[in-house]
Amino acid sequence: MGVCPAVSRYFRRWKYMILLLLSVSVLAWLATFAGETVKAIQDTHRSAQTLEDNAEVLRGGMQYSWKTVTQVFSNPLPDTPPPKESCPEKSPLLHGALKLTFEDSLTLKEVESENSGVAEGQYQPPDCLAQQSVAILIPHRNREKHLLYLLHHLHPFLQRQQLRYGIYVIHQAGEVTFNRAKLLNVGYLEALKDYDWDCFVFHDVDLVPENDYNLYKCDQQPKHLVVGRNATGYKLRYKGYFGGVTAMTKDQFHKVNGFSNTYWGWGGEDDDLRIRVELQKMKIIRPPPLIARYTMVFHKRDSGNEINKDRMLLLGRTPQVWRTDGLNTCSYSTLSVERPPLYINVTVDIGKPLH
Ligand code: BGC
């Protein structure tokens, strides 16, 4: 079986050329393969490096996260102070009986510089968590000097008692007859907008406490803090007297529907509150007479605060009307709330008597 002679001739003539072409193709293929292999090896190497790097990042990240977690639990935030413990039941800062001074030359600036820990009328003990938060409510009109003396004595007094506190001055705008009780209702409602105070102290502007064992804290029952005052030989004025300075928890005051809003002028509103307290079967408590002593800063009767001749009549109606005359019917317009360093000044329009 022979190959066709023409083909055989043709092959012989071109065999070297064909061999050369085949060799070149093989070489080209080899070169490509080698290149890709090298690239693949390089890629593999690079991927391995990346994996290694990622693992390193992850390891570092985990270390960092763990560090952050342990930091958060052991030391809350770098610049947050550690949590405070509760203040002791009895403050170690109390003095007992105090020597009160009423310097004519005293200025608000001096009182401010003596109380640098107070900001916008509020304070809390720097080293411990106060046992109670207390809003002191002071009804006020045209008694600037009395207010100054009271702030001068009350701030250090309350700080020694290690209380968290805010002092609210509720200022009746205009010339209409004064209404202490309604201003105190306004003070309660306005103070609760700032903070959920545990306790409220209803405080006359002209009474200065003489002994810091007289604690401005609330109790299981409503508390009357003025057993005696200098002007009346330090004797309780009468058995049911509940005026001057009293302390009630937020809930006790809410339970009696606050003060009546209808006592315009001097007298009666504190007796009305006592009746409300008794109707709720609560019992007024007082600190010992030697502690619950006050100095009354002298003043003449204010114009615009004349004796309320209707007060006995009103007191007779209290058991029938207390539910519909009090916090739930206290209408007023707040004209301004200012926050100078030592108190919160709420100026309010409380309307006028019906007749
Ligand atoms: C008044 C009270 C007052 C008390 C003591 C009473 O007749 O009704 O409002 O606090 O006398 O002065």
Coordinates of C-alpha atoms and ligand atoms in Angstrom, one line a residue:
M1 CA 0.0 0.0 0.0
G2 CA 1.9 3.1 -1.1
V3 CA 1.2 6.8 -0.4
C4 CA 0.3 8.8 -3.4
P5 CA 3.6 9.9 -5.0
A6 CA 2.5 13.6 -5.4
V7 CA 1.7 13.9 -1.6
S8 CA 5.0 12.2 -0.7
R9 CA 6.9 14.7 -2.8
Y10 CA 5.0 17.5 -1.3
F11 CA 5.7 16.4 2.3
R12 CA 9.4 15.9 1.7
R13 CA 9.7 19.4 0.3
W14 CA 7.9 21.1 3.2
K15 CA 8.9 18.8 6.1
Y16 CA 11.4 21.1 7.7
M17 CA 9.0 24.0 7.4
I18 CA 6.2 22.0 9.0
L19 CA 8.6 20.8 11.8
L20 CA 9.7 24.4 12.4
L21 CA 6.1 25.6 12.7
L22 CA 5.2 22.8 15.0
S23 CA 8.2 23.5 17.2
V24 CA 7.3 27.2 17.4
S25 CA 3.7 26.4 18.4
V26 CA 4.9 24.1 21.1
L27 CA 7.3 26.7 22.4
A28 CA 4.6 29.4 22.3
W29 CA 2.1 27.2 24.2
L30 CA 4.8 26.3 26.7
A31 CA 5.6 29.9 27.2
T32 CA 2.0 30.8 27.8
F33 CA 1.4 27.9 30.2
A34 CA 4.6 28.8 32.1
G35 CA 3.5 32.5 32.4
E36 CA 0.0 31.5 33.6
T37 CA 1.5 29.1 36.1
V38 CA 3.8 31.7 37.4
K39 CA 0.9 34.2 37.6
A40 CA -1.2 31.6 39.3
I41 CA 1.5 30.8 41.8
Q42 CA 2.0 34.5 42.4
D43 CA -1.8 35.0 42.8
T44 CA -2.0 32.0 45.2
H45 CA 0.9 33.5 47.2
R46 CA -0.8 36.9 47.2
S47 CA -4.1 35.4 48.3
A48 CA -2.4 33.5 51.1
Q49 CA -0.8 36.8 52.2
T50 CA -4.2 38.6 52.1
L51 CA -5.7 35.8 54.1
E52 CA -2.9 36.0 56.6
D53 CA -3.3 39.8 56.8
N54 CA -7.1 39.5 57.3
A55 CA -6.5 37.0 60.0
E56 CA -4.2 39.4 61.6
V57 CA -6.7 42.2 61.3
L58 CA -9.4 39.9 62.8
R59 CA -7.1 38.8 65.6
G60 CA -6.3 42.5 66.3
G61 CA -10.0 43.4 66.0
M62 CA -11.0 40.7 68.4
Q63 CA -8.4 41.8 70.8
Y64 CA -9.6 45.4 70.5
S65 CA -13.2 44.4 70.8
W66 CA -12.5 42.3 73.9
K67 CA -10.5 45.1 75.4
T68 CA -13.4 47.5 74.7
V69 CA -15.9 45.1 76.3
T70 CA -13.8 44.6 79.4
Q71 CA -13.2 48.3 79.6
V72 CA -16.9 49.0 79.4
F73 CA -17.7 46.7 82.3
S74 CA -14.8 47.5 84.5
N75 CA -14.6 51.2 83.9
P76 CA -17.8 52.6 82.2
L77 CA -16.4 55.5 80.2
P78 CA -13.0 57.1 80.4
D79 CA -14.3 60.4 81.8
T80 CA -17.4 59.2 83.6
P81 CA -16.9 59.0 87.4
P82 CA -17.5 55.7 89.1
P83 CA -21.0 55.1 90.4
K84 CA -21.7 56.8 93.7
E85 CA -22.9 55.0 96.9
S86 CA -26.0 56.2 98.8
C87 CA -25.5 59.0 101.2
P88 CA -25.6 57.8 104.8
E89 CA -28.9 57.8 106.7
K90 CA -27.5 60.6 108.9
S91 CA -25.3 63.1 107.3
P92 CA -21.9 63.6 108.9
L93 CA -22.0 67.3 107.9
L94 CA -24.7 68.4 110.3
H95 CA -24.0 71.1 113.0
G96 CA -27.1 71.2 115.1
A97 CA -28.2 74.7 116.3
L98 CA -26.9 77.4 114.0
K99 CA -25.9 81.0 114.5
L100 CA -28.1 83.0 112.1
T101 CA -27.0 86.3 110.7
F102 CA -29.1 88.9 108.9
E103 CA -26.5 91.4 107.6
D104 CA -28.0 94.5 106.0
S105 CA -25.1 94.6 103.5
L106 CA -25.6 91.1 102.2
T107 CA -25.8 90.8 98.4
L108 CA -27.0 88.1 96.0
K109 CA -23.5 88.0 94.5
E110 CA -22.0 87.1 97.9
V111 CA -24.5 84.3 98.4
E112 CA -23.8 83.0 94.8
S113 CA -20.0 82.9 95.5
E114 CA -20.6 81.0 98.7
N115 CA -22.6 78.4 96.8
S116 CA -20.6 77.5 93.8
G117 CA -21.9 73.9 93.8
V118 CA -25.4 75.2 93.0
A119 CA -26.4 75.5 89.3
E120 CA -29.6 77.1 88.2
G121 CA -31.1 76.6 91.7
Q122 CA -30.3 72.9 91.9
Y123 CA -27.7 70.9 93.7
Q124 CA -26.7 67.3 94.4
P125 CA -24.1 66.0 96.8
P126 CA -20.8 65.5 95.0
D127 CA -19.7 62.3 96.7
C128 CA -22.8 60.2 97.3
L129 CA -26.3 59.6 96.0
A130 CA -28.9 61.6 98.0
Q131 CA -31.5 59.6 99.8
Q132 CA -34.2 62.0 98.6
S133 CA -34.8 64.6 96.0
V134 CA -36.6 67.6 97.3
A135 CA -38.2 70.6 95.7
I136 CA -38.4 73.6 98.0
L137 CA -41.4 75.8 96.9
I138 CA -41.4 79.5 98.1
P139 CA -44.4 81.7 97.2
H140 CA -43.2 85.2 96.7
R141 CA -44.0 88.8 95.9
N142 CA -42.1 92.0 96.9
R143 CA -40.0 90.3 99.6
E144 CA -36.6 90.5 98.0
K145 CA -34.7 91.0 101.2
H146 CA -36.4 88.1 102.9
L147 CA -35.7 85.9 99.9
L148 CA -32.0 86.8 100.0
Y149 CA -31.7 85.9 103.7
L150 CA -33.5 82.7 103.2
L151 CA -31.3 81.7 100.2
H152 CA -28.2 82.6 102.3
H153 CA -29.2 80.2 105.0
L154 CA -31.1 77.5 103.1
H155 CA -28.5 76.5 100.6
P156 CA -25.7 75.5 103.0
F157 CA -28.4 74.0 105.3
L158 CA -29.7 71.7 102.6
Q159 CA -26.1 70.9 101.4
R160 CA -25.2 69.8 104.9
Q161 CA -28.2 67.5 104.9
Q162 CA -26.8 65.9 101.7
L163 CA -30.0 66.3 99.7
R164 CA -30.5 66.6 96.0
Y165 CA -32.6 69.7 95.8
G166 CA -34.1 72.5 93.8
I167 CA -35.3 75.9 95.1
Y168 CA -38.3 77.2 93.2
V169 CA -39.5 80.8 93.8
I170 CA -43.1 81.2 92.6
H171 CA -43.7 84.8 91.9
Q172 CA -47.2 86.1 91.6
A173 CA -47.4 88.7 88.8
G174 CA -49.6 91.8 89.1
E175 CA -51.2 93.5 92.0
V176 CA -54.2 91.2 92.6
T177 CA -54.6 89.8 96.2
F178 CA -51.9 87.3 97.1
N179 CA -52.8 83.6 97.0
R180 CA -50.1 81.5 98.7
A181 CA -51.9 78.2 98.3
K182 CA -52.5 78.5 94.5
L183 CA -48.8 79.6 94.0
L184 CA -47.8 76.4 95.8
N185 CA -50.0 74.3 93.6
V186 CA -48.3 76.0 90.6
G187 CA -44.9 75.4 92.1
Y188 CA -45.6 71.7 92.5
L189 CA -46.9 71.3 88.9
E190 CA -44.0 73.4 87.4
A191 CA -41.3 71.7 89.4
L192 CA -42.5 68.2 88.2
K193 CA -41.8 69.4 84.7
D194 CA -38.1 69.7 85.6
Y195 CA -37.6 66.5 87.6
D196 CA -39.6 63.7 89.3
W197 CA -39.0 65.1 92.8
D198 CA -39.7 62.7 95.7
C199 CA -40.6 65.4 98.2
F200 CA -42.0 68.9 98.3
V201 CA -41.3 71.5 101.0
F202 CA -43.8 74.3 101.1
H203 CA -41.9 77.2 102.6
D204 CA -42.8 80.7 103.7
V205 CA -40.2 83.3 102.6
D206 CA -39.7 84.8 106.0
L207 CA -39.0 81.7 108.1
V208 CA -35.3 80.6 108.5
P209 CA -34.6 77.3 110.1
E210 CA -32.4 77.4 113.2
N211 CA -31.2 73.8 113.4
D212 CA -30.0 71.6 110.6
Y213 CA -31.2 68.4 112.4
N214 CA -34.6 69.6 111.2
L215 CA -34.5 67.5 108.1
Y216 CA -36.1 68.7 104.9
K217 CA -37.0 65.2 103.9
C218 CA -40.4 63.6 103.6
D219 CA -41.7 60.8 105.8
Q220 CA -44.4 58.2 105.8
Q221 CA -46.9 60.9 106.9
P222 CA -47.1 64.7 106.1
K223 CA -44.6 66.6 108.2
H224 CA -44.9 70.0 109.8
L225 CA -41.5 71.5 110.4
V226 CA -42.3 74.7 112.3
V227 CA -43.1 73.7 115.9
G228 CA -41.9 77.0 117.2
R229 CA -40.7 80.4 116.1
N230 CA -38.8 83.2 117.9
A231 CA -41.7 85.6 117.6
T232 CA -44.1 83.4 119.5
G233 CA -41.8 82.0 122.2
Y234 CA -41.1 78.8 120.2
K235 CA -44.5 77.4 121.0
L236 CA -46.8 75.6 118.6
R237 CA -49.5 78.1 117.8
Y238 CA -52.4 75.7 118.2
K239 CA -52.8 71.9 118.0
G240 CA -53.8 71.7 114.4
Y241 CA -51.4 74.4 113.1
F242 CA -49.9 73.2 109.7
G243 CA -48.5 76.5 108.4
G244 CA -45.1 78.0 107.7
V245 CA -43.1 75.1 106.4
T246 CA -44.5 71.7 105.6
A247 CA -43.2 68.6 103.8
M248 CA -45.2 66.1 101.7
T249 CA -44.2 63.5 99.3
K250 CA -45.3 63.8 95.7
D251 CA -48.0 61.1 96.3
Q252 CA -49.3 62.5 99.6
F253 CA -49.8 65.9 98.0
H254 CA -51.4 64.4 95.0
K255 CA -53.7 62.3 97.1
V256 CA -55.2 65.4 98.8
N257 CA -55.5 67.2 95.4
G258 CA -53.0 69.8 96.6
F259 CA -54.1 73.0 98.2
S260 CA -57.4 74.8 97.6
N261 CA -57.1 77.5 94.9
T262 CA -59.8 79.7 96.6
Y263 CA -58.0 81.3 99.5
W264 CA -57.1 84.9 98.5
G265 CA -55.3 87.0 101.1
W266 CA -53.9 86.0 104.4
G267 CA -55.0 82.9 106.4
G268 CA -56.9 79.6 106.2
E269 CA -55.2 77.8 103.3
D270 CA -52.9 75.9 105.7
D271 CA -55.8 74.8 107.9
D272 CA -57.6 73.7 104.7
L273 CA -54.6 71.5 103.8
R274 CA -54.7 70.0 107.3
I275 CA -58.4 69.1 106.8
R276 CA -57.5 67.4 103.4
V277 CA -54.8 65.4 105.1
E278 CA -57.1 64.3 107.8
L279 CA -59.8 63.3 105.3
Q280 CA -57.3 60.9 103.8
K281 CA -56.7 59.4 107.3
M282 CA -53.1 60.7 107.2
K283 CA -51.5 61.9 110.4
I284 CA -49.3 65.0 110.7
I285 CA -46.0 64.4 112.3
R286 CA -43.5 66.9 113.8
P287 CA -39.8 66.8 114.7
P288 CA -38.9 67.5 118.4
P289 CA -39.6 71.1 119.5
L290 CA -36.0 71.8 120.3
I291 CA -35.1 71.1 116.7
A292 CA -38.1 72.4 114.7
R293 CA -37.3 76.1 115.6
Y294 CA -37.4 79.0 113.2
T295 CA -36.5 82.7 113.2
M296 CA -39.1 84.8 111.5
V297 CA -37.6 87.8 109.7
F298 CA -39.6 90.8 110.8
H299 CA -42.0 92.5 108.4
K300 CA -45.2 94.5 108.4
R301 CA -48.3 93.1 106.8
D302 CA -48.0 93.3 103.0
S303 CA -50.4 95.3 101.0
G304 CA -52.3 93.0 98.7
N305 CA -52.3 90.3 101.4
E306 CA -55.0 91.4 103.7
I307 CA -56.7 89.0 106.1
N308 CA -59.1 86.8 104.3
K309 CA -62.4 87.3 106.2
D310 CA -64.1 84.4 104.3
R311 CA -61.6 81.8 105.5
M312 CA -63.8 80.2 108.2
L313 CA -66.7 79.9 105.7
L314 CA -64.3 78.3 103.2
L315 CA -63.0 75.9 105.8
G316 CA -66.5 74.6 106.5
R317 CA -66.8 73.5 102.8
T318 CA -63.5 71.7 102.4
P319 CA -64.9 68.1 103.0
Q320 CA -67.4 68.7 100.2
V321 CA -65.2 70.5 97.6
W322 CA -61.7 69.2 98.0
R323 CA -62.1 66.8 95.1
T324 CA -63.0 69.6 92.6
D325 CA -60.8 72.4 94.0
G326 CA -57.1 71.8 93.9
L327 CA -54.3 70.5 91.7
N328 CA -56.8 69.3 89.1
T329 CA -58.5 72.7 88.7
C330 CA -55.4 74.9 89.1
S331 CA -55.5 77.2 86.0
Y332 CA -52.7 79.7 85.5
S333 CA -50.5 81.1 82.8
T334 CA -46.7 80.9 83.2
L335 CA -45.3 84.3 82.2
S336 CA -41.6 83.2 82.5
V337 CA -39.3 80.6 84.0
E338 CA -35.8 82.1 84.7
R339 CA -32.9 80.2 86.0
P340 CA -30.4 82.4 87.8
P341 CA -27.6 80.6 89.8
L342 CA -29.5 80.1 93.1
Y343 CA -33.1 79.5 92.3
I344 CA -35.7 78.8 89.6
N345 CA -37.9 81.9 89.3
V346 CA -41.4 81.0 88.0
T347 CA -43.5 84.1 87.3
V348 CA -47.1 83.4 87.0
D349 CA -50.5 85.0 86.4
I350 CA -53.0 83.1 88.6
G351 CA -56.0 85.2 87.8
K352 CA -58.1 86.9 90.5
P353 CA -60.8 86.1 93.1
L354 CA -64.3 85.4 91.7
H355 CA -65.8 88.3 93.7
Ligands
BGC1 C1 -54.9 81.0 110.1 C2 -53.7 80.3 109.5 C3 -52.4 80.8 110.2 C4 -52.6 80.7 111.7 C5 -51.4 81.1 112.4 C6 -54.9 80.9 111.5 O1 -56.0 81.6 112.1 O2 -56.0 80.5 109.5 O3 -53.6 80.5 108.1 O4 -51.3 80.1 109.7 O5 -53.7 81.4 112.1 O6 -51.1 82.4 112.2

